[in-house]
Every structure is written in C-alpha cells, then in structure tokens.
C-alpha cells in the first residue's frame, strides 16, 4: 500500500473545481503560467546534477521565504512515489513531463532521480510553482470560470516577489529567456478550459478549432499537450510570447476571443435545447443511468458521461446534482485519485470496479 | 532534328566557340551523356537551384523545421555552455540564457516565424532591469539637460567676449561649445 503524506491530502476547497465565476457554464477554469530562469545558470536539461541541485535549493528557498500564499507546501518530486506524482498531474498541479522519473545523466548510469520539485498553495491549489521542469521556474495560477485578469494580477505579484529574491535571466531584446525559444519574451501561457458539448453536437466544433488555429491559438485536450479532448473539454491558449505584451494577450483572449466562443457554445446549446430537446435529454439521462448503475467503467467512458451530465446540469435538465460535484467527479475517476480515495494500489480491472462503486455512491440521491 | 551520332531525336544542343569558330552539336540524351554533356539533364532546375543556394549559404532552407545540412550550420557555439547551433536544432532547446546572445543572428528569423513576426520583447520588465534602465535613462537625460545648460552659459559668455573684443577667449569659448556638440552654434565671425 502506498501511503500519501498528510501534506498531500487535498480537500474540496480547490478553487478551479468550484464551477463558479464568470461564464462558468462554458469556462471551467482559467490558467496562466510564466516561465522563468536563473541568470548565469544552464537550463535544467543542459546542466549537471550539481547545477540542478543548486537551482532547486535557490528557488525552493526563495519560494518558501517569499510569503507567496498563506499556506504553501513543498513536494520534492524526486522523493515522491509514482502515485503521488500522478495525483499532482491529475490535479493540473504539475506537468506529465515533470512527473516522469528522470535519472540524472553521468555515472552511475542509472543515477538517482533528477532533483526537482513543486510548491502548491493550499487549500485552494490556486498557485503552483514547478522547479527544474523545462525551465528553472514554471509559475502557475489557476482559477474557476473566466478569470484571466484575476489570474494575471495574482501571478504578476508572485512573480515580482520571486524576482526580488532571484536573479532572473532577462535581456531587453528577447525578454525573459527560456529553454525553448517558443516561450521566450513574456514566458506567458494564458489558457482557458472550455466545455463545448453544444458545438460538438451541432457539428461546429471543427470550425471553431480551425478559427482558433488561424488566430495562432493552440487547442489542446483536458490534460494539455498531447492529450485528447476528453469529454468535450478543450484548452485554448496563446502561442505567441515575443512581441506581444501580457496585456495584449489578456485583452485579446478575455475581452474578444473567449466571450465569442462562449457565445457560440451558448447559441449551440439553445439550438439543441429547442430543436433537439428529446435527443439531448436522452443523452443526459442515459449518461446518468450508466453512471449510477455501471459495475465496471473506464476513466475515458466516465469522463465522456460526466461531460453529458454536466451539460444536463447546466441546461437545467438535471436539478439534483450541482456542477461542482460533476467537476470533482472528473478528478476522482482518474486512476491516481481513485487509488488515493480507496487508500490502496489497484490494477486497471480493479480500478474499473472501484470507479463504478465510487460513482454510484457519490451520485446516489 | 536527328542526333548527329545516331538516328534518335536530338534533345541536347551544344554550342562551343573554339578559336573563333562556332561548333554546334545536336545529340540525343544517350549520346550527350557519352560525350560528357547533359549529365544533369534529369535534375530538376528547382533542385539545382536549392542545392546551389544551400551550398553557397545564400538562403536558409525553405522549411524552418528541416534541420540545415551539417555543412551549412554555423560553427559557433555558446561560450558559456558550449552548446552548438546543430545541437540546438536537434533538441529544440537552448542550453543556457547566454545562448540567446551567442546565436542572436540565427535565432532572429526563427523567432519571427514562431511568434507572428515578433522580434523584440514587449511587456513586463523585471524590476531590477527596469530600475537599471531607469537609472541609465536618468543619467542620459540628466546629462543632456546639464549639457544644454552649459551650452547656454557658454553662448552668453561668448557674446560678451565678442562685445569686449576678447578674441582669444571668444575662440576658446566657441571651441568648447562645438566640443559639447551643439549643432545650433552659429558660426562666429571673429
């Protein structure tokens, strides 16, 4: 049995799962991340283990002394179990890349896991800071609903406090210097997690994706780069970081592009609710039926059905369940969460059974 | 037209001027090859051009994601982390912050393509860099104001010196004003 340290016990006060805030019928969460590096230090992938240990110590000290949040916990990922790491990925607190075991290069060949970590603000999980990922620092702020301005205000302040203690790599021409040149400049990635079942049902989703591509925005799935759009969830984010200020990107996304997509989705939902109500109700109630009756269920199927259920809740077809519960269930059905809730490691088949049990219990009236 | 050597259709025309005499040959593809002519007739022009351009280092490869041939890659490496441009193109990650200045020339076009034509940072500036820049600007503007005031004073002194017919002093003042780089100094007739 893998034990989860008490520091890593999350509760239901996670900010971005609340299902509240502006346009929360369509926008599940808003997220901003900043990439920062230390001047005079090789980027994590290039440095030696000694370099990475030094950057980790330096950043960890600055983060913990920076008064960034009322309560901030630190997790040394090189010491964390695979289950703990997976749990953090599922909660969008670290990237998949950061969770993977990376033996340090050089003798001994299969050396200890690379020194790296993450700081997380609790209980809201709004702020998380990865150290020694692709860049020395990856600062993230995530909030419920459409709240990019609020995210920016908060992350800007966290960034200022860290900069007061750390020598950032910066030059006037290229801005904040990052390991990958696609992030150089502002080092900014602004994204929103959109729930777009209406546009999928009307068949307009491909057009929206193409339009986003034309505007140089990236469209990704629920778990970011390389993940599928599980349950009609799409992450829309900026890609340009050089020559466009944070304010410009914020203005474009929050005031222009996202409200338009939200409006398209609402129109699509209204259209299907008036023209194809029976079909939508059927989909929603079938989803609820399976979720409350299934004995064996995979994470993918559960996500898709929870997405249908979420649409039913938002449209007022299902009244006894709230959006926040559906959001939380989307996390609880993920493999690491399931094992954490039940307190033991399970193989895939055992998880399918456990997932069915959990959904029936949680959705029982 | 028939080939000069066989009955096949001539497709290659070779004109040579030797000692002022024009020698014209019409050959089919096979005979032309045997005569050492038209060896590259099957190579498309575009390919030849591309090869020439790449070999001479005149233009970058058309596709930015295609790694440049080894011979075209610059030999420079980052003095801080020893990363070479070729290594960067393989991993798509730079080695350290200093790589940006080491590879500034090569990175420029690549960044423009990746960032909608963006080539210069716009946005947040770290407080330290901002205060450094502010101090520099203050120093520069402070210097300019001071210089303008000094030029003004010198001009008044120059006028007085001319009126007092102190020509040596006037010449020295004029030189001083010129040294301070005042473009508006009228030529003084002394």
Coordinates of N, CA, C and O in Angstrom, one line a residue, chain A residues 224-337:
Chain A
X224 N -3.8 18.9 -21.3 CA -2.8 19.7 -22.0 C -2.2 19.0 -23.2 O -2.8 18.2 -23.9
X225 N -0.9 19.4 -23.5 CA -0.2 19.0 -24.7 C -0.3 17.5 -24.9 O 0.0 16.7 -24.0
X226 N -0.7 17.1 -26.1 CA -0.8 15.7 -26.5 C -1.9 14.9 -26.0 O -2.1 13.7 -26.2
X227 N -2.8 15.6 -25.2 CA -4.0 14.8 -24.6 C -5.2 15.0 -25.5 O -5.4 16.0 -26.2
X228 N -6.1 14.0 -25.5 CA -7.3 14.1 -26.3 C -8.3 15.0 -25.6 O -8.2 15.3 -24.4
X229 N -9.2 15.5 -26.4 CA -10.3 16.4 -25.9 C -11.3 15.5 -25.1 O -12.4 15.3 -25.6
X230 N -10.9 14.9 -24.0 CA -11.8 14.0 -23.3 C -13.0 14.8 -22.8 O -12.9 15.9 -22.2
X231 N -14.2 14.2 -23.1 CA -15.4 14.8 -22.6 C -15.7 16.2 -23.1 O -16.3 17.0 -22.4
X232 N -15.4 16.4 -24.3 CA -15.6 17.8 -24.9 C -15.0 18.9 -24.2 O -15.5 20.1 -24.2
X233 N -13.9 18.7 -23.5 CA -13.2 19.7 -22.8 C -12.0 20.1 -23.7 O -11.2 19.3 -24.2
X234 N -11.8 21.4 -23.9 CA -10.8 21.9 -24.8 C -10.0 23.1 -24.1 O -10.7 23.9 -23.5
X235 N -8.7 23.0 -24.1 CA -7.9 24.1 -23.6 C -7.5 25.0 -24.8 O -6.9 24.5 -25.7
X236 N -7.8 26.3 -24.6 CA -7.4 27.2 -25.7 C -6.4 28.2 -25.1 O -6.6 28.7 -24.0
X237 N -5.2 28.3 -25.8 CA -4.2 29.1 -25.2 C -3.4 29.9 -26.3 O -3.4 29.5 -27.5
X238 N -2.7 31.0 -25.8 CA -1.9 31.7 -26.8 C -0.6 31.0 -27.1 O -0.2 30.2 -26.3
X239 N 0.0 31.3 -28.2 CA 1.3 30.7 -28.5 C 2.4 31.7 -28.7 O 3.5 31.4 -28.5
X240 N 1.9 32.9 -29.0 CA 2.9 34.0 -29.3 C 3.4 34.6 -28.0 O 2.6 35.0 -27.2
X241 N 4.7 34.6 -27.7 CA 5.2 35.2 -26.5 C 6.2 36.3 -26.7 O 6.6 37.0 -25.8
X242 N 6.6 36.5 -28.0 CA 7.6 37.5 -28.3 C 6.9 38.6 -29.1 O 6.4 38.3 -30.2
X243 N 7.0 39.8 -28.6 CA 6.5 41.0 -29.4 C 5.0 41.3 -29.0 O 4.5 42.3 -29.5
X244 N 4.4 40.5 -28.2 CA 3.1 40.8 -27.7 C 3.1 40.8 -26.2 O 3.5 39.9 -25.6
X245 N 2.6 41.9 -25.6 CA 2.7 42.1 -24.2 C 1.6 41.2 -23.5 O 0.7 40.8 -24.1
X246 N 1.8 41.0 -22.2 CA 0.8 40.3 -21.4 C -0.5 40.9 -21.5 O -1.5 40.2 -21.6
X247 N -0.5 42.2 -21.5 CA -1.8 43.0 -21.6 C -2.5 42.7 -22.9 O -3.7 42.6 -22.9
X248 N -1.8 42.7 -24.0 CA -2.3 42.5 -25.3 C -3.0 41.1 -25.4 O -4.1 40.9 -25.8
X249 N -2.2 40.1 -24.9 CA -2.7 38.7 -24.9 C -4.0 38.6 -24.1 O -5.0 38.0 -24.5
X250 N -3.9 39.2 -22.9 CA -5.1 39.2 -22.0 C -6.3 39.8 -22.6 O -7.4 39.2 -22.6
X251 N -6.1 41.0 -23.2 CA -7.2 41.7 -23.8 C -7.8 40.9 -25.0 O -9.0 40.7 -25.0
X252 N -6.9 40.3 -25.8 CA -7.4 39.5 -26.9 C -8.2 38.3 -26.5 O -9.3 38.1 -27.0
X253 N -7.7 37.6 -25.5 CA -8.4 36.4 -25.1 C -9.6 36.7 -24.2 O -10.7 36.2 -24.5
X254 N -9.4 37.5 -23.2 CA -10.5 37.7 -22.2 C -11.7 38.6 -22.7 O -12.8 38.4 -22.4
X255 N -11.3 39.6 -23.5 CA -12.3 40.5 -23.9 C -12.8 40.2 -25.3 O -14.0 40.6 -25.7
X256 N -12.1 39.5 -26.1 CA -12.5 39.3 -27.5 C -12.8 37.9 -27.9 O -13.9 37.5 -28.2
X257 N -11.8 37.0 -27.8 CA -11.9 35.7 -28.4 C -12.8 34.8 -27.5 O -13.8 34.2 -28.0
X258 N -12.5 34.7 -26.2 CA -13.2 33.7 -25.3 C -14.7 34.1 -25.2 O -15.6 33.2 -25.4
X259 N -15.1 35.4 -25.0 CA -16.5 35.7 -25.0 C -17.2 35.2 -26.3 O -18.4 34.8 -26.2
X260 N -16.5 35.3 -27.4 CA -17.1 34.9 -28.7 C -17.4 33.4 -28.7 O -18.5 32.9 -29.1
X261 N -16.4 32.6 -28.2 CA -16.5 31.2 -28.2 C -17.6 30.8 -27.2 O -18.5 29.9 -27.5
X262 N -17.7 31.5 -26.1 CA -18.7 31.2 -25.1 C -20.1 31.5 -25.7 O -21.0 30.7 -25.5
X263 N -20.2 32.6 -26.4 CA -21.5 32.9 -27.1 C -21.9 31.8 -28.1 O -23.0 31.4 -28.1
X264 N -20.9 31.4 -28.9 CA -21.2 30.3 -29.9 C -21.7 29.1 -29.2 O -22.7 28.5 -29.6
X265 N -21.1 28.7 -28.1 CA -21.5 27.5 -27.4 C -22.9 27.7 -26.8 O -23.7 26.7 -26.9
X266 N -23.1 28.9 -26.3 CA -24.5 29.1 -25.7 C -25.6 29.0 -26.8 O -26.6 28.4 -26.5
X267 N -25.2 29.6 -27.9 CA -26.2 29.6 -29.0 C -26.4 28.1 -29.4 O -27.6 27.7 -29.6
X268 N -25.3 27.4 -29.5 CA -25.4 25.9 -29.9 C -26.3 25.2 -28.9 O -27.2 24.4 -29.3
X269 N -26.1 25.5 -27.6 CA -26.9 24.8 -26.6 C -28.4 25.1 -26.7 O -29.2 24.3 -26.5
X270 N -28.6 26.4 -26.9 CA -30.0 26.9 -27.1 C -30.7 26.2 -28.3 O -31.8 25.7 -28.2
X271 N -29.9 26.1 -29.4 CA -30.4 25.5 -30.6 C -30.8 24.0 -30.3 O -31.9 23.6 -30.7
X272 N -29.9 23.3 -29.7 CA -30.2 21.9 -29.5 C -31.3 21.7 -28.4 O -32.1 20.8 -28.5
X273 N -31.3 22.6 -27.5 CA -32.4 22.5 -26.4 C -33.8 22.8 -27.0 O -34.8 22.3 -26.5
X274 N -33.8 23.6 -28.1 CA -35.2 23.9 -28.6 C -35.5 22.9 -29.8 O -36.6 22.3 -29.8
X275 N -34.5 22.6 -30.6 CA -34.8 21.8 -31.8 C -34.6 20.3 -31.5 O -35.2 19.5 -32.2
X276 N -33.7 20.0 -30.6 CA -33.4 18.5 -30.4 C -33.5 18.2 -28.9 O -32.6 17.5 -28.4
X277 N -34.4 18.7 -28.2 CA -34.5 18.5 -26.8 C -34.6 17.0 -26.4 O -33.8 16.6 -25.5
X278 N -35.4 16.3 -27.1 CA -35.5 14.9 -26.8 C -34.2 14.1 -26.9 O -33.8 13.3 -26.0
X279 N -33.4 14.5 -27.9 CA -32.2 13.8 -28.2 C -31.2 14.2 -27.1 O -30.4 13.3 -26.5
X280 N -31.2 15.5 -26.6 CA -30.3 15.9 -25.6 C -30.7 15.3 -24.3 O -29.8 14.7 -23.5
X281 N -32.0 15.3 -24.0 CA -32.4 14.7 -22.7 C -32.1 13.2 -22.7 O -31.6 12.7 -21.6
X282 N -32.2 12.6 -23.8 CA -31.9 11.1 -23.9 C -30.4 10.9 -23.5 O -30.1 10.0 -22.8
X283 N -29.6 11.7 -24.1 CA -28.1 11.6 -23.9 C -27.8 11.8 -22.4 O -27.0 11.1 -21.8
X284 N -28.4 12.9 -21.9 CA -28.1 13.2 -20.5 C -28.6 12.1 -19.5 O -27.9 11.6 -18.6
X285 N -29.8 11.6 -19.7 CA -30.4 10.6 -18.8 C -29.7 9.2 -19.0 O -29.5 8.5 -18.0
X286 N -29.3 8.9 -20.3 CA -28.6 7.7 -20.5 C -27.2 7.8 -19.7 O -26.8 6.8 -19.1
X287 N -26.6 9.0 -19.8 CA -25.3 9.1 -19.0 C -25.5 8.9 -17.6 O -24.8 8.2 -16.9
X288 N -26.6 9.6 -17.0 CA -26.9 9.4 -15.6 C -27.2 8.0 -15.3 O -26.7 7.4 -14.2
X289 N -27.9 7.3 -16.1 CA -28.3 5.9 -15.9 C -27.0 5.0 -15.8 O -26.9 4.3 -14.9
X290 N -26.1 5.2 -16.7 CA -24.9 4.4 -16.7 C -24.0 4.7 -15.5 O -23.6 3.8 -14.8
X291 N -23.9 6.0 -15.3 CA -23.0 6.5 -14.1 C -23.6 5.9 -12.8 O -22.8 5.7 -11.9
X292 N -24.9 5.8 -12.7 CA -25.4 5.4 -11.4 C -25.7 3.9 -11.3 O -26.1 3.4 -10.3
X293 N -25.5 3.2 -12.4 CA -25.7 1.7 -12.4 C -24.5 0.9 -12.8 O -24.5 -0.3 -12.5
X294 N -23.6 1.4 -13.5 CA -22.5 0.6 -14.1 C -21.7 -0.1 -12.9 O -21.5 0.5 -11.9
X295 N -21.2 -1.3 -13.2 CA -20.4 -2.0 -12.3 C -18.9 -2.0 -12.7 O -18.0 -2.1 -11.9
X296 N -18.7 -1.8 -14.0 CA -17.3 -1.7 -14.5 C -17.3 -0.5 -15.4 O -18.0 -0.4 -16.3
X297 N -16.4 0.5 -15.1 CA -16.3 1.6 -16.0 C -14.9 2.2 -16.1 O -14.2 2.3 -15.1
X298 N -14.5 2.5 -17.4 CA -13.1 3.1 -17.6 C -13.1 4.6 -17.3 O -14.2 5.2 -17.3
X299 N -12.0 5.2 -17.1 CA -11.9 6.6 -16.9 C -12.4 7.4 -18.1 O -13.1 8.4 -18.0
X300 N -12.1 6.9 -19.3 CA -12.5 7.6 -20.5 C -14.0 7.6 -20.7 O -14.6 8.7 -20.9
X301 N -14.6 6.5 -20.4 CA -16.1 6.4 -20.5 C -16.7 7.3 -19.5 O -17.6 8.1 -19.7
X302 N -16.1 7.3 -18.3 CA -16.7 8.1 -17.2 C -16.6 9.6 -17.5 O -17.5 10.3 -17.3
X303 N -15.5 10.0 -18.1 CA -15.3 11.4 -18.4 C -16.3 11.8 -19.5 O -16.9 12.9 -19.4
X304 N -16.5 11.0 -20.5 CA -17.5 11.3 -21.5 C -18.9 11.4 -20.9 O -19.6 12.4 -21.2
X305 N -19.2 10.5 -20.1 CA -20.6 10.5 -19.5 C -20.8 11.7 -18.5 O -21.8 12.3 -18.5
X306 N -19.7 12.0 -17.8 CA -19.8 13.2 -16.9 C -19.9 14.5 -17.7 O -20.6 15.4 -17.2
X307 N -19.3 14.5 -18.8 CA -19.5 15.6 -19.7 C -20.9 15.8 -20.1 O -21.5 16.9 -20.1
X308 N -21.6 14.7 -20.5 CA -23.0 14.8 -20.8 C -23.8 15.2 -19.6 O -24.7 16.0 -19.7
X309 N -23.5 14.7 -18.5 CA -24.2 15.0 -17.2 C -24.0 16.5 -16.9 O -25.0 17.2 -16.5
X310 N -22.8 17.0 -17.1 CA -22.5 18.4 -16.9 C -23.4 19.3 -17.8 O -24.0 20.3 -17.3
X311 N -23.6 18.9 -19.0 CA -24.4 19.7 -19.9 C -25.9 19.6 -19.4 O -26.6 20.7 -19.4
X312 N -26.3 18.5 -18.9 CA -27.6 18.3 -18.4 C -27.9 19.2 -17.2 O -28.9 19.9 -17.0
X313 N -26.8 19.4 -16.3 CA -26.9 20.2 -15.1 C -27.0 21.7 -15.6 O -27.8 22.5 -15.1
X314 N -26.1 22.1 -16.5 CA -26.1 23.5 -17.0 C -27.4 23.8 -17.7 O -27.9 25.0 -17.5
X315 N -28.0 22.9 -18.4 CA -29.2 23.2 -19.1 C -30.5 23.1 -18.2 O -31.6 23.4 -18.6
X316 N -30.3 22.7 -17.0 CA -31.4 22.6 -16.0 C -32.2 21.3 -16.2 O -33.3 21.1 -15.6
X317 N -31.7 20.3 -17.0 CA -32.4 19.1 -17.2 C -32.2 18.2 -15.9 O -33.2 17.6 -15.4
X318 N -31.0 18.2 -15.3 CA -30.8 17.5 -14.1 C -30.7 18.6 -13.0 O -29.8 19.5 -13.1
X319 N -31.5 18.5 -12.0 CA -31.5 19.6 -11.0 C -30.9 19.1 -9.6 O -30.5 20.0 -8.8
X320 N -30.9 17.8 -9.4 CA -30.5 17.3 -8.1 C -28.9 17.3 -7.9 O -28.4 17.0 -6.8
X321 N -28.2 17.5 -9.0 CA -26.8 17.5 -8.9 C -26.2 18.8 -9.3 O -26.7 19.5 -10.2
X322 N -25.1 19.3 -8.6 CA -24.6 20.6 -9.0 C -23.3 20.4 -9.8 O -22.6 19.3 -9.7
X323 N -22.9 21.5 -10.4 CA -21.7 21.5 -11.3 C -20.4 21.1 -10.6 O -19.6 20.4 -11.1
X324 N -20.3 21.6 -9.3 CA -19.1 21.4 -8.6 C -18.9 19.9 -8.3 O -17.8 19.4 -8.4
X325 N -20.0 19.2 -8.1 CA -19.9 17.7 -7.8 C -19.4 17.0 -9.1 O -18.5 16.2 -9.1
X326 N -20.0 17.4 -10.3 CA -19.5 16.8 -11.5 C -18.1 17.1 -11.8 O -17.3 16.2 -12.1
X327 N -17.6 18.4 -11.5 CA -16.2 18.7 -11.7 C -15.3 17.8 -10.8 O -14.3 17.3 -11.3
X328 N -15.7 17.7 -9.5 CA -14.9 16.9 -8.6 C -14.9 15.4 -9.1 O -13.8 14.8 -9.0
X329 N -16.0 14.9 -9.6 CA -16.0 13.5 -10.0 C -15.1 13.3 -11.2 O -14.5 12.2 -11.3
X330 N -14.9 14.3 -12.0 CA -14.0 14.2 -13.2 C -12.6 13.9 -12.7 O -11.8 13.3 -13.4
X331 N -12.2 14.4 -11.5 CA -10.9 14.2 -11.0 C -10.9 12.8 -10.2 O -10.0 12.0 -10.4
X332 N -12.0 12.6 -9.5 CA -12.0 11.4 -8.7 C -12.0 10.1 -9.5 O -11.5 9.0 -9.0
X333 N -12.4 10.1 -10.7 CA -12.4 8.9 -11.6 C -11.1 8.7 -12.2 O -10.9 7.6 -12.8
X334 N -10.1 9.6 -12.1 CA -8.8 9.4 -12.6 C -8.0 8.4 -11.8 O -8.3 8.3 -10.6
X335 N -7.1 7.6 -12.4 CA -6.5 6.5 -11.7 C -5.9 6.8 -10.4 O -6.2 6.1 -9.4
X336 N -5.1 7.8 -10.3 CA -4.4 8.1 -9.0 C -5.4 8.5 -8.0 O -5.2 8.2 -6.8
X337 N -6.3 9.3 -8.3 CA -7.3 9.8 -7.4 C -8.1 8.6 -6.8 O -8.4 8.6 -5.6

